[in-house]
mmCIF file of C-alpha atoms in Angstrom:
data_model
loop_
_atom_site.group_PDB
_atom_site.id
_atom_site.type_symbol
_atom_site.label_atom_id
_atom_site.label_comp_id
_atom_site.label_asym_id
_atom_site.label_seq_id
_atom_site.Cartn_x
_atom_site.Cartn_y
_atom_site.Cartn_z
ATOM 1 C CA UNK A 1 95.127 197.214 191.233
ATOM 2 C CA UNK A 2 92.619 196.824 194.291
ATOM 3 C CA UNK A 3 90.566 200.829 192.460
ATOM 4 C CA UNK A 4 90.603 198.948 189.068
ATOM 5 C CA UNK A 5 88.656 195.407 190.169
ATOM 6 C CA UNK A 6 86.171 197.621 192.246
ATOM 7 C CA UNK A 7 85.860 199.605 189.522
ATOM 8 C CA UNK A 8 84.998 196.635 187.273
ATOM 9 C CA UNK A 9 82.866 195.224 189.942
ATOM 10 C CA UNK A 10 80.841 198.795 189.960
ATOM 11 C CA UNK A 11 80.441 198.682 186.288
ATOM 12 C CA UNK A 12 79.189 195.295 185.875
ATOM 13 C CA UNK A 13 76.754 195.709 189.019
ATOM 14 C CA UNK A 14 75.329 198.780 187.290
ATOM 15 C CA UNK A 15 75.060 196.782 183.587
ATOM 16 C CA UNK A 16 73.266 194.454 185.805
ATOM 17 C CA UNK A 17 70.448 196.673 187.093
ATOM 18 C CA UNK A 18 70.429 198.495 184.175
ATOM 19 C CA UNK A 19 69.527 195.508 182.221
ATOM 20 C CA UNK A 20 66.679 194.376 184.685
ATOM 21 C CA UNK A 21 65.271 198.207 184.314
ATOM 22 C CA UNK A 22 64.855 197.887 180.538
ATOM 23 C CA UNK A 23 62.950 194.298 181.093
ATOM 24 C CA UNK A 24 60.571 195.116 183.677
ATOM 25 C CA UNK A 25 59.736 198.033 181.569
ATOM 26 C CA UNK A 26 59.507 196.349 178.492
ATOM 27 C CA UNK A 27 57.405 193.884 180.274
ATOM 28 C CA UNK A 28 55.578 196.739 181.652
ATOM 29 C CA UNK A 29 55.414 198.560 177.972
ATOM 30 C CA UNK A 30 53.610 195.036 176.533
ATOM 31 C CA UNK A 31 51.049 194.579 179.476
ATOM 32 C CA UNK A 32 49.690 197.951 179.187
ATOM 33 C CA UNK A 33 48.793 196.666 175.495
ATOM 34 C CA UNK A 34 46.684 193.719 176.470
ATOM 35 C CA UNK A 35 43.042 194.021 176.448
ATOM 36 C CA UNK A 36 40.203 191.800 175.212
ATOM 37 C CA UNK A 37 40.103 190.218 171.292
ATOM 38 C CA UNK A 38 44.252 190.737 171.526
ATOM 39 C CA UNK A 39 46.256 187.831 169.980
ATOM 40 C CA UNK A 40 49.200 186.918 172.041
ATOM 41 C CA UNK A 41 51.905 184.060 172.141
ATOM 42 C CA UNK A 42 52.623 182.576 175.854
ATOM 43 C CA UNK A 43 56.485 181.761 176.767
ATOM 44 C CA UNK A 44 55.719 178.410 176.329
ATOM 45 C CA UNK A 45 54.031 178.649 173.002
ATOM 46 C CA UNK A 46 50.317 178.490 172.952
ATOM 47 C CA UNK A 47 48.974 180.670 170.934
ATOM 48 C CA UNK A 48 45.466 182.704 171.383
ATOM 49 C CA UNK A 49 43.370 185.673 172.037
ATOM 50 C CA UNK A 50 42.502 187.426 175.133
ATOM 51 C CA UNK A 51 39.024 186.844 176.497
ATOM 52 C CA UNK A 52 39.254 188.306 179.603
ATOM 53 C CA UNK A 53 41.780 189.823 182.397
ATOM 54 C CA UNK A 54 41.618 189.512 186.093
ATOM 55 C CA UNK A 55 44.218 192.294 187.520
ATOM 56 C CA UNK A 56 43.649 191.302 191.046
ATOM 57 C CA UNK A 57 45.060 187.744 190.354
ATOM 58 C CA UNK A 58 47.066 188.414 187.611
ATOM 59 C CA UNK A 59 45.686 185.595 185.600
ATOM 60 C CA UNK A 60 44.381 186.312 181.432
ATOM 61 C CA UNK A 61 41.732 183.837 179.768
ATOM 62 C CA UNK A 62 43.206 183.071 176.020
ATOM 63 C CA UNK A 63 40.836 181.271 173.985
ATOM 64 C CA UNK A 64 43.406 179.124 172.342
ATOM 65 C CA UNK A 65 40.579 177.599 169.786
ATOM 66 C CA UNK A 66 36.538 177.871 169.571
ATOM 67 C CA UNK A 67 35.238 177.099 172.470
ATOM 68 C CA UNK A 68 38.884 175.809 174.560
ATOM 69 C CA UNK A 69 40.382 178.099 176.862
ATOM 70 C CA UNK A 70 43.306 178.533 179.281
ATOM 71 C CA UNK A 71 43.765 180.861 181.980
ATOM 72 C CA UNK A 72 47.705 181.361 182.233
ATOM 73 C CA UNK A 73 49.213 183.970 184.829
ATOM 74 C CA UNK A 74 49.824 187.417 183.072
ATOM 75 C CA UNK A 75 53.475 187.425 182.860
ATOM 76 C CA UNK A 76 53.370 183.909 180.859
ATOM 77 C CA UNK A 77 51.767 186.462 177.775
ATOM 78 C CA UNK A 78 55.223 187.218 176.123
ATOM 79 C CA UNK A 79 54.274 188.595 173.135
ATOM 80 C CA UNK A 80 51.719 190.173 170.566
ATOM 81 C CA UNK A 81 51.188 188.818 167.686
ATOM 82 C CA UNK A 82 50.388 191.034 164.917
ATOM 83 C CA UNK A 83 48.954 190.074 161.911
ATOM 84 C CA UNK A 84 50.891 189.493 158.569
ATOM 85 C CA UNK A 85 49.187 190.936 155.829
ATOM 86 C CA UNK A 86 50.136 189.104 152.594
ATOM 87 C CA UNK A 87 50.904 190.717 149.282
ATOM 88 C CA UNK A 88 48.219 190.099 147.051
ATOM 89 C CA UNK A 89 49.735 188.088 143.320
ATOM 90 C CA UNK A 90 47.761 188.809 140.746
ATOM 91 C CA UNK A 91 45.447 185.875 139.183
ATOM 92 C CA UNK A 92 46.633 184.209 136.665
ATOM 93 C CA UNK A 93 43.747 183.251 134.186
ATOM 94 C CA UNK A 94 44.602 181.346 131.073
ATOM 95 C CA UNK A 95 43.208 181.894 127.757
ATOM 96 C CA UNK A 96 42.415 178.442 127.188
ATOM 97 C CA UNK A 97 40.256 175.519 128.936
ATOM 98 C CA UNK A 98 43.300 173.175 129.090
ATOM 99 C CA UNK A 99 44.039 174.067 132.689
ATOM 100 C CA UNK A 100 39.655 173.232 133.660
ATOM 101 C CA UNK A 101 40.874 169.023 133.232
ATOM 102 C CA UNK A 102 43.048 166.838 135.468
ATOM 103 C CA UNK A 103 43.296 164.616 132.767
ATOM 104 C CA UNK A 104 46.980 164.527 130.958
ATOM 105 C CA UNK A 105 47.093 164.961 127.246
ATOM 106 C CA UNK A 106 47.869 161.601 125.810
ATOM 107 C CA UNK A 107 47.187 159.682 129.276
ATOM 108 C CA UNK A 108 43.789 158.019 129.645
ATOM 109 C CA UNK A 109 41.749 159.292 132.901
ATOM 110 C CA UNK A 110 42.855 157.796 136.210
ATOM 111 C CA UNK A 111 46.183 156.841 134.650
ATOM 112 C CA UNK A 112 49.864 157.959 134.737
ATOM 113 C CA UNK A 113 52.780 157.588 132.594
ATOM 114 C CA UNK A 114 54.138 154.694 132.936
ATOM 115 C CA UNK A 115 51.267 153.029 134.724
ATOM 116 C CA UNK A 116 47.858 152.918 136.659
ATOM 117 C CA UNK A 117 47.594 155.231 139.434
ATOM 118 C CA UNK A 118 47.970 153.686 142.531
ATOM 119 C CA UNK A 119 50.746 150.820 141.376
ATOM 120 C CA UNK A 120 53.493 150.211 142.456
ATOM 121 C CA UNK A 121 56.238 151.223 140.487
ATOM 122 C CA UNK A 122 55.266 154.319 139.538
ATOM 123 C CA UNK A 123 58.241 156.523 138.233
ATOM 124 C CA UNK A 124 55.616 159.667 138.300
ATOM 125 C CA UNK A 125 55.748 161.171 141.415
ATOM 126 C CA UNK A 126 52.751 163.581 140.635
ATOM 127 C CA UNK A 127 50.366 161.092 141.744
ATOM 128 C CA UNK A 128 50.226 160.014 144.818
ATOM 129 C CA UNK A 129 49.431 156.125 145.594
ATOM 130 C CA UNK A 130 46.382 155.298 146.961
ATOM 131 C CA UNK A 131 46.249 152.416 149.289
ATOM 132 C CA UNK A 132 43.505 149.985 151.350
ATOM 133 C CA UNK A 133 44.315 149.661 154.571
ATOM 134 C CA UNK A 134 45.460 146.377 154.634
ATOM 135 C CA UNK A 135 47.489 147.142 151.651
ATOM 136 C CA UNK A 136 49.015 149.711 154.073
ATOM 137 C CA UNK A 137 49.606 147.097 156.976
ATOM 138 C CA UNK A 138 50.938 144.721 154.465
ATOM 139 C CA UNK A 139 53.517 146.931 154.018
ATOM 140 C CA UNK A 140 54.351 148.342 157.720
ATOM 141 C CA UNK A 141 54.887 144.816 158.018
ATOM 142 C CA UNK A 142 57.410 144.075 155.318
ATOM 143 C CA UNK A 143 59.588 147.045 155.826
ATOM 144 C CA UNK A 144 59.538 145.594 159.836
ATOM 145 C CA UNK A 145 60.880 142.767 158.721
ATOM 146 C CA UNK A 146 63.773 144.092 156.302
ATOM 147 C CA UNK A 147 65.004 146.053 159.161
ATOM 148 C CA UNK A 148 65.966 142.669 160.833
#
């Protein structure tokens, strides 16, 4: 009984190390990719591309947007992210200049069916409602006090 927990004790120690060998040299695999104009993804999310790398402090410059940057320590880079190219859909041109106006066929310009656009009361969804801003605070305020 005793040879059998050692046993399970060896095997799980050597899982253990074995696991922490495949990290470090994953880790390893991904930092020997970085290098200037890279786009990576930090363990906490910010996304950016490499500007510069200092190897003595192990500290990377991303330049997250024009003109901001962050310098992050080297092991917060987690990841590369590659580019997705998108499959190209072919255009669809029509053969007809129905699709060149916004307007409706049998709706006057500026108006939906069933109303003006921009009521209330709309049962067109298409649309959407345009509204001032005190038109807007008007109604923040009503819905406030239906809640109570």
């Amino acid at each position: 009984m005793t040879i059998l927990l050692f046993a399970m004790l060896g095997v799980f120690i050597f899982m253990m190390f074995r696991r922490n060998k495949k990290t470090q040299q994953q880790q390893a695999q991904l930092q020997s990719k970085f290098a200037p104009g890279v786009e990576v993804m930090t363990s906490f999310g910010l996304f950016g591309r490499i500007v510069e790398i200092d190897e003595e402090e192990n500290k990377v410059l991303l330049e997250l947007s024009p003109g901001n940057t962050a310098t992050v320590h080297r092991q917060a880079v987690t990841k590369i992210v590659e580019p997705v190219v998108a499959a190209e859909e072919p255009t669809v041109v029509p053969n007809d200049a129905s699709s060149l106006t916004a307007e409706t066929p049998g709706t006057a310009e500026g108006t939906v069916a069933g109303g003006t656009a921009g009521t209330a009361g709309t049962t067109d969804n298409t649309v959407p409602r345009v509204e001032t801003p005190e038109e807007t605070m008007r109604r923040l305020n009503d819905e406030g006090k239906k809640d109570s």
